[in-house]
Amino acid sequence: MFFHIKELQYHAKPEKPDPLFAKKLQEILGGQFGEISVALQYLFQGWSVRGNGKYKDLLMDTGAEELAHIEMLATMIARLLDGAPVGDLEKAAKDPVLGAILGGMNPQHAIVSGLGAMPADSVGNRWTADYIIASGNLLADFRANLNAESQGRLQAVRLYEETTDRGVKDMLSWLIARDTMHQNQWLAAIKELEAKENVVVPSTFPRHLEKREVSHVLFNFSRGNESATGRWAKGPSMDGEGVFQYVEHPQPLAKKPVLKPAPAYIHDTPPSVIQHPRDDILPPNLY
Amino acid sequence: MFFHIKELQYHAKPEKPDPLFAKKLQEILGGQFGEISVALQYLFQGWSVRGNGKYKDLLMDTGAEELAHIEMLATMIARLLDGAPVGDLEKAAKDPVLGAILGGMNPQHAIVSGLGAMPADSVGNRWTADYIIASGNLLADFRANLNAESQGRLQAVRLYEETTDRGVKDMLSWLIARDTMHQNQWLAAIKELEAKENVVVPSTFPRHLEKREVSHVLFNFSRGNESATGRWAKGPSMDGEGVFQYVEHPQPLAKKPVLKPAPAYIHDTPPSVIQHPRDDILPPNLY
Amino acid sequence: MFFHIKELQYHAKPEKPDPLFAKKLQEILGGQFGEISVALQYLFQGWSVRGNGKYKDLLMDTGAEELAHIEMLATMIARLLDGAPVGDLEKAAKDPVLGAILGGMNPQHAIVSGLGAMPADSVGNRWTADYIIASGNLLADFRANLNAESQGRLQAVRLYEETTDRGVKDMLSWLIARDTMHQNQWLAAIKELEAKENVVVPSTFPRHLEKREVSHVLFNFSRGNESATGRWAKGPSMDGEGVFQYVEHPQPLAKKPVLKPAPAYIHDTPPSVIQHPRDDILPPNLY
Amino acid sequence: MFFHIKELQYHAKPEKPDPLFAKKLQEILGGQFGEISVALQYLFQGWSVRGNGKYKDLLMDTGAEELAHIEMLATMIARLLDGAPVGDLEKAAKDPVLGAILGGMNPQHAIVSGLGAMPADSVGNRWTADYIIASGNLLADFRANLNAESQGRLQAVRLYEETTDRGVKDMLSWLIARDTMHQNQWLAAIKELEAKENVVVPSTFPRHLEKREVSHVLFNFSRGNESATGRWAKGPSMDGEGVFQYVEHPQPLAKKPVLKPAPAYIHDTPPSVIQHPRDDILPPNLY
Amino acid sequence: MFFHIKELQYHAKPEKPDPLFAKKLQEILGGQFGEISVALQYLFQGWSVRGNGKYKDLLMDTGAEELAHIEMLATMIARLLDGAPVGDLEKAAKDPVLGAILGGMNPQHAIVSGLGAMPADSVGNRWTADYIIASGNLLADFRANLNAESQGRLQAVRLYEETTDRGVKDMLSWLIARDTMHQNQWLAAIKELEAKENVVVPSTFPRHLEKREVSHVLFNFSRGNESATGRWAKGPSMDGEGVFQYVEHPQPLAKKPVLKPAPAYIHDTPPSVIQHPRDDILPPNLY
Amino acid sequence: MFFHIKELQYHAKPEKPDPLFAKKLQEILGGQFGEISVALQYLFQGWSVRGNGKYKDLLMDTGAEELAHIEMLATMIARLLDGAPVGDLEKAAKDPVLGAILGGMNPQHAIVSGLGAMPADSVGNRWTADYIIASGNLLADFRANLNAESQGRLQAVRLYEETTDRGVKDMLSWLIARDTMHQNQWLAAIKELEAKENVVVPSTFPRHLEKREVSHVLFNFSRGNESATGRWAKGPSMDGEGVFQYVEHPQPLAKKPVLKPAPAYIHDTPPSVIQHPRDDILPPNLY
C-alpha cells in the first residue's frame, strides 16, 4: 500500500521556462530508461519475489523512490512549459529564439497535455511496458537494473550538458547522484548473488546438459581478428568452468535445411512450382 | 557487408511436429530477449562504436552469430509446424491432444505465415526495436548485453524444461551453451572497462557536479528495514568514492509545488475554478 | 513523494491456483482500463493541475490508492500461478483440465516472468501510455476518469462471473466496491464543475466563434430515422444554449476538392498521368 | 453498407500553405482523440449493439459523420502542404520562417506521404486501436464518447488559437460546433440511461455482492485533507445507495504477502538464496 | 461525405456460435491485411490524390466497399460469440469441446468487448496504422494494394479451410470473390500506369543520376548459385533499360569505416579506452 | 549462417555533418520501408520457403545484401552527426542555421544513442515487425517485395532531392540503383510465377467455391462514375476468367442484422433498455 505526501523529494524549479528543453527532458521521464521504467520495473520485480527479506525490501524502497522522481520531473516539465508560446509562426519567426521554439517544441505539450508533462519520451513515443523486465530470477533482474541505472545516468548527464539553467542543473545533479547510488547498490547485490550462485544465469541449470564444448568459445564471424586480443578469447573463463578459446574460421555443423511442403489447405506456393530436393542432401557444387 | 551460407550453425530438427511448442519457442526468436533482439542490438552497438579495435570486432562477431541463431530457430519452428492441424474443433476435440492444439496453437501460424516462423513472441506481439539498446557508451551497453544474455539463457532453460522432444532439447542445449559464453564474454569486457574507467557509468562526468551527499545513501521508502541488512547499506561503496549510508526516515527537501495558471489560450480549467495559492507556501495544516 | 508499506490494502489470496484465470485477471492489471492505467492517469492529471486544492488532492488520493490495487492484483496473479504446470502436452492432455491449462495459459507467465504478474493485458499486449489521458482541463479529464471506472468495474464484474474461487471473488468484490466509490466521486466532481462552467468542454471558448448553426443539429447519416426519436433530436439542448434539431437529409456544403499537383521533387504520380481539372468545379454529371 | 460522395461536408481550404500547422493539425486527424478514433469507436460500438433502435442508429449516424471529418482534415492537411519546401537547410535558414519550417515540419510529409495527410498524430505516432473503446455496455461507452468529444473539442480549440489563417479557423469553427453537438447528444443519452438504470456501471451487478462498506468511502492516501472538503466526502452518494465517508488514516486490511517458492523447473532465484518465512506471519520487528 | 444504410452488402450469419473461430476471424477484420487496413489504405490514398479522375474514384469506390466488409465481419463475429461460455474451467473441461473453447477463445471477447468484434487481429494485437501505405505515387501504392488483396485473399482462403460452418463459408466465399476482383482491378490499373510511365517507381527520377552500373546486377551474397538460373540473372531487364548480370563473388567497394570520437559532452566511451586508428586505413592484417 | 566483413559495400561518407539530414535519413534505415524492413522481410521469407532452389536463394542473396545497406546507412548517419551541437538555445539561435538544427534535430541522437544511428524512422518511431510480410506464398510475397522496393526507391529519391551534400547524394545514387535492380528482379520472378500459376493469389483455391458472380464486378460506392471509364470496368478480366462489369447502383444483399441479447453474465446494456425487434425483419418505415 502506498502513501503520498505533496512535498517533493528535491527541488524541481527552473530559472525560467524553456519549452524546447521540456521536450528533451521527457526522455528521462517517459523514455526507455526514464523514471516510469525504473519505478515500474522495480515494483514489478518486488511484487514477484517469491519469499521476502532484504532483496524484496530493497526493490520496494527503490521503486517507491522512483515514483518521487517521476513527480519531480513532471513538476519541472510543467514549469519549463509555463506560458509556452503557441502563436503565429510568421510573426514569431522574426525572433529566432521564438522561431526555434515554435518549430522545435513538442506540439502535444500545447495541444494534448495543456502544458503538462506527458508519459512519453523526447520524440513523443508513449511509454510502453516493452521497456521493463521482471523475470523472477534476481541475478538476471539486478543486471537489468544495473543497466537501467547506467543508461539513465548517462542520459541525465547528457541533458545536464545541454542546458545552462541553474535550476534544471541543480535537479539533474540530484538525479545523477541518486543514479550513482543505484548503480552502487545493484553492483553490491549482484556481487553477493554471484558469490552465492555463479556468474552465469540461471545458476541452477545442470551444466552437463548444455553443449559444454562451445560454452567458452569465441567464434570469429566478422573478418579481422582484433577480438582475439581480448580477455574473452584466452585464459580461464569468468565462471571458473573452463578456458576461453578462439575459433578463427567457424564451420557450420548442420546441413542445409530443406523444409517439407505445406499441406494443401495452407495454400502456400505449390510444391510443383518450388523445387523440393531430398532433405539434407548437400548439393555437390556447394563445397 | 554480410555473406550467408545455407548450412546451419547447429542442428534444428525436432523428433516430431508440435505446434504448441512452436508457439512457445517464438519467445526466444522474436520476444524481448529473443535472437532478433540480440542480433540487432550488437550490430547497432558495433556500427556506432566511434573508433575501432577489439570491442567493435567482438560486437560484430557476436551480432553475426546471432543472425545464425535466428535462422536456426526459424527453421526449427517451421518444422514444429509441419502439417499442423487446422480443422474443425468439434471433431478434433474428441482427441484431447488435438483439442489442446487447436485451442492453444498460435492461429497466425496457419492464417498469416503459412506454417513459417514469425518475428513475434510467444503471445504474438510483433518484435519492436523498443527492446534494443545502443548508447555509444560501451560499459553501459555491455551491461545491457550481459542482462540480455542472462534473460535469454533463463528463457531457453525454461523452454528446455517444457519439452521432451530430443531434437528440440539438443538445439536448446547448444543455444544455452552459447549464452553461457556470451555471459562470460560480456563479463570479461565489463571487468576490463570497469578497471579502466570506474564502475559508475558514465565515468567521465565530474563527481563534484553531482549532489555527492546522496550518492551513497539508501532511503527507506518501504516500511520495514530488512534492506538495512544488505551490503549496500553499510561499508565502503562499490565505486570506492564513499561509504554507504542508510536513512530510515527520508524527508522531502522541497516544498509542495504549486504550478502557475496556464495562459488563457490553453483552455485548461480556469484559475477561478481551481484554487491558486501563492507558490511554495506550505499550508499550515499540513504539518 | 511516496511511502510504501508491505501490508496489502485488502486480501489477495485464491483458494487454489488457476493459471488460466491468472491470464484473464491480467486484463484489470495491465489492460486498457486496468489498475496501471488509472494509477498513472490520476497521478499525471494531479501533477499537471495548475493550482492546488481539493481537486488535486482528490487525484493524488485516488492515484495512490490505485497503486495499492496494482499490488493486490500482482500478488493474486502470482498466487494463481503457484506451481503452474509447464510439462509435456501429450502426457498432460490425458487430463482434460491440464490440457486446457497447457493450451490456454499465457506461456509468458512461465517463460518470461517466472510465475509473476506482468504489465500486460489478458492477451499479452504490454501496457502502453496510449491508454491514459491528462489534458489540463479537469472537466474533460474527470469524464475520462468516470469512463475508466465504468469500464473497469464492468470488466471486474465480468471476471467475477467467470470464477468460482471464493478468494478471487472476495478480492474482486472489494475492487468492484472501490470502483463504485470512484464512479461516485468523479460524478460528484463533474457535477460541481459543470455547474461552475458549462457542460460543454472547454467552457472558455467564446460560443460566437463556433458555427452556432450546427451546434445542436443531429445529421441523419445512417438511413432510418430511429435516432430522430431520442431526446437529442428535439427540445432544449443540454447546454442551455439552443434547441436540438434533426436533419433527415444532410447535404454537403463544400464542393468536391481538387488538390494541386505536387512539386516535381516529390515524385508523386506526374500530373500528365492523373487528370487535373480546374479546382472546385463540380462536373455536371454529379448532380 | 456505405456510400461516399465526393463533396465535403464543409469547407477545408486554407488561405495559404503552412507545413508546420499541417503537422500540428494531424493531432485531431490521427491522434488519440482525432477523427479516426471517434469514427471507428462509434462504428464498432454500433456494430456491437445487441438489439436495434435509436441508440444504434445514433451511433451509426455519428460514426458516418466522423468519416466525413477525417476527409475534411485530410484535404486541409494536403492543402497546407502544397509546395512544401524540402531543400537545403543552409540556404533556407537565411530566411527564418523557412528555417523554422525546415526544422519543424514533419519530415514524413515529404518523404513518406508525398505531401498527403497521414494516419498519425502531431508527433508522428501512427494511429492505433488502443485509442478506442467498445464494451457492449452503452452507458459505459457513452461516457467514453462524452470524454472523446470533450478532449477532441479542447484540442480543436487549442489549434484554433494557434493559427491566424482564416480558412483554417473557418473549418475548425465547424468542427468545434459539431463537437458541441456531440457532447450535447451523449449527455442526453447518458441522462436517459442513468435514469433507466443507475449512475453506477454496470447497473445489473447485485449490490450485495460487492463490499458495500467501502462503496462510498474516500481514503486519504495523499497527506493533506483538502479533498475532505469536496462534495464526494460527505452527504448522500450520487447513486442514492449510501452516504459518502472520509477516512483520514486508511489502514491495510491484509497482512504482508509472502509468495511460495517457484518450482525448480522455473529457475527463479533459488529459495536458499531468498529468505522464505512462513506465509502471512508478520515479522515482529516490522511494527 | 459518407452515408450508411443498415442492410449488409452480403449475408453474415453462421449456422451456430463458435467462439474459437470468432477469434481466428478477427485476423481478416483487424489484422495486418484485414478489412480495416484496406479500407483506410484506399481512403487515405484517395484523399491524397493530387488531381481527380478515374484513379481517385476507383480508390474511393473500393475504400467505401471495404467499410461494408468491416461491418459484415463485425456482425459475423458478434454472432459467432452468441452466448459464449465463460464459466468454471474445471466443470467445463469435462466436455472437451467446452474445455478447448475456454482455453482457446480470446478472453477479451468476454471481458472487454462484451461479445462484440474488436479492432484487433487473431492473437489480440490491436490494429495499427503501421499497416497502411499511401505515398502519393499511384504506381507504388497500387502495388501495395495488389499485395494487400493477395495476402488478404490468401488468409480468407485459409480460414475457409478451417471451418465447416456453411454460413461462415458462404460469407467467406463472397469476400474471396471480392478479393479476386480487387486483385484484377489493381492489376489492370498497374498495367496502365506501367505503360504510361515505366515499371520502375518512381519513373520521374533521371536514370543517369543513379549508379547505372549496378542497376541490373544480382549479387550472390548467399553461397550457392541457384539464383543464377533465374530470369533475373540474365537477358534484358524488365524495365528495358539494361541487361541482367550475375556477380558470383561480390566485393566491397569502400574501406572499413572508422568513426571519429564523439565530443566530450556526449560521454560515450572515452577515446583513450577505444582504439582510434586513422580513418579509412585498412589494417594490413586484414587481407 | 552469416559472415561479416568490415568493409562497406559502397561509400557512406558525407562532405560534412548535418544533424537535421541525419534525422531524415533514418526513414530509409528504420522506417516502414527502410533497410531493416527489407532485410528481415526477405530473410524471413527465405527461411520459410518449403523446398529450396532459386527462389529461396534469391531471397537469401537479397536479404544478406540489405544487411549491408543497414550498415551503410548506420555509418552515414553517425558521420552526419559528428560533433552535433547540443548547447544552449538562446546562444545558438543567434545563428539561424544552428537554431534550426537545435529545434529540428532528433534529440534522441544526442541523449539516447550518443550520436549513433537508431533503429527508428525520421520522426522517432522505433522499427516494428508490423512492417514485414512473409506468408509462405511466394507470389503474394514477391508482390509485397515489389511494393517495398517501389516505396523504398521513392523515399530514397525524395531524400536525394532534399540534400546538396555530394557524399550523401553519391551513396543515395547507389541505393537507388540497387532498388532499381530489386524492382526488376521481383518483377521477373512475379512474371514467372504468374505464368506458372495465375495472376490471382492463391491460385490453388478452386474457383467454383467463390461467389463467381461478383469476381469481376466493380461496385460504384463513390458517387460519380469516372471509375467506369477505366480498364477494370470493361473487357476481359486480367485473370482470363471473366469479363469486367460495372454496377452503378450497388444494392445490399442481406437484411439489416439484429444481434441477440448477450447473456446476463456479460452485463451489457440490458435488453429492457435496448429495443430488441425480431431478427432480420426490415421495419416498414425504412424503405
Short mmCIF file of C-alpha atoms in Angstrom, two decimals, chain F residues 94-217:
data_model
loop_
_atom_site.label_atom_id
_atom_site.label_comp_id
_atom_site.label_asym_id
_atom_site.label_seq_id
_atom_site.Cartn_x
_atom_site.Cartn_y
_atom_site.Cartn_z
CA LYS F 94 21.66 33.84 -32.93
CA ASP F 95 22.95 31.65 -35.72
CA PRO F 96 19.82 30.74 -37.69
CA VAL F 97 21.32 27.52 -39.04
CA LEU F 98 22.29 26.42 -35.56
CA GLY F 99 18.87 27.43 -34.27
CA ALA F 100 17.13 25.33 -36.89
CA ILE F 101 19.37 22.39 -36.02
CA LEU F 102 18.72 22.68 -32.30
CA GLY F 103 15.00 22.94 -32.89
CA GLY F 104 14.88 20.34 -35.60
CA MET F 105 17.36 17.54 -34.95
CA ASN F 106 16.21 14.34 -33.28
CA PRO F 107 17.01 14.89 -29.58
CA GLN F 108 17.49 11.16 -29.08
CA HIS F 109 20.52 11.25 -31.37
CA ALA F 110 22.25 13.18 -28.61
CA ILE F 111 20.53 11.87 -25.46
CA VAL F 112 19.92 8.21 -26.26
CA SER F 113 22.23 6.92 -28.98
CA GLY F 114 25.26 9.11 -28.32
CA LEU F 115 25.48 10.30 -31.95
CA GLY F 116 24.80 6.87 -33.40
CA ALA F 117 22.09 5.72 -35.80
CA MET F 118 18.90 4.35 -34.27
CA PRO F 119 16.53 1.57 -35.35
CA ALA F 120 13.82 4.19 -35.86
CA ASP F 121 12.23 6.29 -38.60
CA SER F 122 12.53 10.00 -39.32
CA VAL F 123 10.10 11.01 -36.58
CA GLY F 124 11.50 8.62 -34.00
CA ASN F 125 9.05 5.72 -34.18
CA ARG F 126 11.02 2.59 -33.35
CA TRP F 127 11.10 -0.11 -36.01
CA THR F 128 8.44 -2.77 -35.60
CA ALA F 129 7.89 -6.14 -37.24
CA ASP F 130 4.38 -4.89 -38.06
CA TYR F 131 6.10 -3.64 -41.19
CA ILE F 132 7.10 -7.00 -42.63
CA ILE F 133 5.38 -9.75 -44.55
CA ALA F 134 6.05 -13.44 -45.03
CA SER F 135 3.11 -15.66 -45.89
CA GLY F 136 4.59 -18.81 -47.34
CA ASN F 137 3.02 -17.96 -50.69
CA LEU F 138 5.77 -16.63 -52.92
CA LEU F 139 3.63 -14.83 -55.47
CA ALA F 140 1.90 -12.90 -52.69
CA ASP F 141 5.22 -12.19 -51.01
CA PHE F 142 7.05 -11.12 -54.15
CA ARG F 143 4.29 -8.56 -54.68
CA ALA F 144 4.97 -7.33 -51.16
CA ASN F 145 8.64 -7.13 -52.10
CA LEU F 146 7.96 -5.23 -55.30
CA ASN F 147 5.91 -2.75 -53.31
CA ALA F 148 8.65 -2.43 -50.66
CA GLU F 149 11.27 -1.65 -53.31
CA SER F 150 8.93 0.81 -55.01
CA GLN F 151 8.19 2.69 -51.81
CA GLY F 152 11.84 2.47 -50.76
CA ARG F 153 13.19 3.86 -54.03
CA LEU F 154 10.58 6.63 -53.95
CA GLN F 155 11.72 7.65 -50.47
CA ALA F 156 15.40 7.48 -51.40
CA VAL F 157 14.72 9.69 -54.42
CA ARG F 158 12.86 12.23 -52.28
CA LEU F 159 15.79 12.31 -49.86
CA TYR F 160 18.19 12.76 -52.77
CA GLU F 161 16.25 15.91 -53.65
CA GLU F 162 16.48 17.22 -50.10
CA THR F 163 20.24 17.49 -49.83
CA THR F 164 23.08 19.16 -51.68
CA ASP F 165 25.82 17.12 -49.97
CA ARG F 166 27.72 15.27 -52.67
CA GLY F 167 28.72 12.43 -50.36
CA VAL F 168 25.16 11.77 -49.34
CA LYS F 169 23.94 12.02 -52.93
CA ASP F 170 26.63 9.58 -54.02
CA MET F 171 25.50 6.96 -51.51
CA LEU F 172 21.84 7.51 -52.35
CA SER F 173 22.56 7.09 -56.05
CA TRP F 174 23.93 3.63 -55.20
CA LEU F 175 20.92 2.67 -53.10
CA ILE F 176 18.54 3.98 -55.76
CA ALA F 177 20.28 1.85 -58.40
CA ARG F 178 20.03 -1.22 -56.18
CA ASP F 179 16.31 -0.54 -55.71
CA THR F 180 16.07 -0.40 -59.49
CA MET F 181 17.56 -3.87 -59.68
CA HIS F 182 15.39 -5.18 -56.89
CA GLN F 183 12.23 -3.91 -58.56
CA ASN F 184 13.42 -5.57 -61.76
CA GLN F 185 14.16 -8.88 -60.09
CA TRP F 186 10.86 -9.16 -58.25
CA LEU F 187 9.07 -8.21 -61.46
CA ALA F 188 10.86 -11.04 -63.24
CA ALA F 189 10.04 -13.53 -60.53
CA ILE F 190 6.40 -12.41 -60.37
CA LYS F 191 6.02 -12.75 -64.12
CA GLU F 192 7.33 -16.29 -63.94
CA LEU F 193 5.05 -17.31 -61.07
CA GLU F 194 2.01 -15.67 -62.66
CA ALA F 195 2.70 -17.71 -65.77
CA LYS F 196 3.02 -20.94 -63.79
CA GLU F 197 0.01 -20.30 -61.56
CA ASN F 198 -2.47 -17.50 -62.26
CA VAL F 199 -2.47 -13.79 -61.52
CA VAL F 200 -4.92 -14.27 -58.66
CA VAL F 201 -3.37 -15.35 -55.34
CA PRO F 202 -3.71 -18.05 -54.14
CA SER F 203 -4.06 -19.88 -57.41
CA THR F 204 -4.86 -23.15 -55.69
CA PHE F 205 -8.29 -22.29 -54.36
CA PRO F 206 -11.00 -23.84 -56.59
CA ARG F 207 -12.75 -21.01 -58.35
CA HIS F 208 -16.18 -22.63 -58.14
CA LEU F 209 -16.07 -22.22 -54.36
CA GLU F 210 -16.08 -18.43 -54.58
CA LYS F 211 -19.15 -16.34 -55.47
CA ARG F 212 -18.11 -16.07 -59.08
CA GLU F 213 -20.95 -13.67 -59.90
CA VAL F 214 -19.04 -10.88 -58.12
CA SER F 215 -15.49 -11.92 -59.01
CA HIS F 216 -15.16 -9.34 -61.77
CA VAL F 217 -17.59 -6.61 -60.75
#
